[in-house]
Amino acid sequence: MLKEKGAMLMLWDTMPDNIKRRYTWENGILYSNKKELSNYYVKPLKHLTVPSGNGSFLLVRYFVGETETSFEKVLKIKDGKKIDIPDVLELINFRRTAVNEIETMIKLQFPLEGDGEWYIDSIGWSKVGNKWLYCFGDRILRDDFSEKIHVDSCGLKSFSIDESNLPSDRETIKLIEELIHFNSVPVNICLQYLVTSLLRSLFLDANVPPQFVLYIHGKTDSYKTTLAEYFFDIYRQNKGTSFAKEDLTSSSAALYTVLNGYKDCAFILDDLSDGISQSETQRKRKLVNDLIRTSANCQGRLTKVGNEVKGDILGCSLVFTAEYTLNVESIANRTIPLDMNKYPLSEDILLFFHQNPRLFTAFSKMFIDWATVNVDTILKSISRIWDYQRCSRKRFSQEQRFHESASVLFIAGDILETFLEANGCRKNAYTSMLNNSILSVIGDGESIVGKIISSKSEFDIAREIVKLINEKKIVFTPSVFNGDVYLTKEFLCIKPTYLATKLNSINHHKTLSAIAKKETGFGYPAERILENWKLILLNQFHDILPGSSIKEVYEDSKIDY
């Protein structure tokens, strides 16, 4: 308040004339036509633009009470018109009021001077004009902007990095070199995947989408979670729990809400295991598949909200830790598999992790500091290496997705070495170790997909019938054929084009023999199988299979089966 004894000049007196004609401010109370509205009034200051282009915001100043205590707040403008006025603000004795009146007060003060300033409401990279900046919580890395930048300091506070007790820059580089020298596949892959995650928005801007996720799998006590947290949990709050990590107990909507808060970092989905029931297992696996597709496709996940269809693009990379390998081809080829049974962590590496717990918080901060002043060079490197890799596919198999995943990791490795060289390391000192790790996991991925494809060609009659039961294609009916299978009270009948064709087109006795050997250890009973085979053929008579024979025929057939 601007006070002069006797005159009592208030900040309210500086408000526009049209506001003072419509409203009255007396003794800390706002009136309209002698009707009490609130104990505050609002003055809009600036229009703010979000770099992503998703909405606009308004910087306003609140004046509260008789002393006109002031503070600033950012309000969202919905659909370009509606101003989102919060019901309650963080102030003692703040009274609620008619939201429409406050919105009217704000709009009566338009247009504003000095529009076109920026509002950062997410962590990670943002493109402001033609320049890039990176936001760690309420801290902007790159302060050479002429434009005014406002940061959502309240909403992003939890993402602030605790810089206490971090190793120095020189020590950080020395430790990274020591870690690479272990020549460990998991270590080198995680390091390059971290670089990919920190630069995710730059890869997308260069039209080189990282269309894969990191899938760390292995038996219990293979240090899957230890590895993931050590490399990727850069926002750990030192409270004994991981910040950027979730399991799959939450609903799909709740999990996506959490994930949408992260950008240009890696989020850990930890300890994937089967549920306590079949339905729980199916739900979890469906959610995993959905998450992998959404992240790896770098496309919006379409969800229907009322009559609208909206798409959320995950801004972060995903890291899964799991006890099982994936068994769906279209999902497996969207991952970089890291088999901890095949590539166990040595005791020396685990000791290194224990002795240097905050190495990758320090590395991430140092790497992003370097990247913000070398954005143009990084973008050129991404495009150049991507084009080169696409022209040299013969270095890999013809698995398109795995080739492109490898290309992105090669780019990350090249950028990492450029960063290390800029900090005093020998040029191309680690190319061989980093590249060989990529080739190893790409080979593992192709092997996994190959096994999935080959398993599809083996016909197992029992598995097929169980599948039909689960898909509810088996129904009870006295005479009507429905789907591939129908079940009467007398007999199970399977459509000829489904089962008979299968039986007659393959050497089914090999499957039976393999099952017998695997399950019981017995050899191949050739004579008995031949006898039963002839009996099966007899019961494939054209009136039996369609279910059109008389009851007595089915009674005989039932005995034969």
mmCIF file of N, CA and C in Angstrom, residues 130 160 183 208 210 228 285 291 344 399 434 558 561:
data_model
loop_
_atom_site.group_PDB
_atom_site.id
_atom_site.type_symbol
_atom_site.label_atom_id
_atom_site.label_comp_id
_atom_site.label_asym_id
_atom_site.label_seq_id
_atom_site.Cartn_x
_atom_site.Cartn_y
_atom_site.Cartn_z
ATOM 1 N N ASN A 130 13.869 -19.703 -31.131
ATOM 2 C CA ASN A 130 14.746 -20.628 -31.860
ATOM 3 C C ASN A 130 15.875 -21.149 -30.969
ATOM 4 N N SER A 160 13.552 -30.590 -8.507
ATOM 5 C CA SER A 160 14.837 -29.933 -8.305
ATOM 6 C C SER A 160 15.891 -30.947 -7.869
ATOM 7 N N ASN A 183 33.875 -52.610 -18.980
ATOM 8 C CA ASN A 183 33.458 -53.281 -20.230
ATOM 9 C C ASN A 183 32.274 -54.221 -19.974
ATOM 10 N N VAL A 208 14.259 -38.158 -35.469
ATOM 11 C CA VAL A 208 14.892 -39.463 -35.210
ATOM 12 C C VAL A 208 14.287 -40.003 -33.910
ATOM 13 N N PRO A 210 13.359 -42.168 -30.839
ATOM 14 C CA PRO A 210 13.883 -43.375 -30.174
ATOM 15 C C PRO A 210 12.750 -44.358 -29.923
ATOM 16 N N ALA A 228 18.874 -50.244 -12.511
ATOM 17 C CA ALA A 228 17.984 -49.213 -13.038
ATOM 18 C C ALA A 228 18.020 -47.945 -12.184
ATOM 19 N N ARG A 285 0.028 -57.554 -17.841
ATOM 20 C CA ARG A 285 0.738 -57.738 -19.108
ATOM 21 C C ARG A 285 0.152 -56.843 -20.203
ATOM 22 N N LEU A 291 1.978 -49.722 -22.552
ATOM 23 C CA LEU A 291 3.013 -48.740 -22.244
ATOM 24 C C LEU A 291 4.166 -48.808 -23.240
ATOM 25 N N PRO A 344 25.640 -60.861 -15.830
ATOM 26 C CA PRO A 344 25.539 -60.501 -14.414
ATOM 27 C C PRO A 344 26.525 -59.385 -14.046
ATOM 28 N N GLU A 399 16.205 -57.052 -39.540
ATOM 29 C CA GLU A 399 15.163 -56.666 -38.596
ATOM 30 C C GLU A 399 15.150 -55.146 -38.497
ATOM 31 N N LEU A 434 31.641 -49.499 -26.295
ATOM 32 C CA LEU A 434 30.250 -49.065 -26.348
ATOM 33 C C LEU A 434 29.502 -49.744 -27.497
ATOM 34 N N LYS A 558 -17.277 -91.471 -29.383
ATOM 35 C CA LYS A 558 -16.788 -91.061 -28.067
ATOM 36 C C LYS A 558 -15.917 -92.146 -27.448
ATOM 37 N N TYR A 561 -12.507 -92.104 -29.223
ATOM 38 C CA TYR A 561 -11.634 -91.019 -28.790
ATOM 39 C C TYR A 561 -11.108 -91.272 -27.385
#
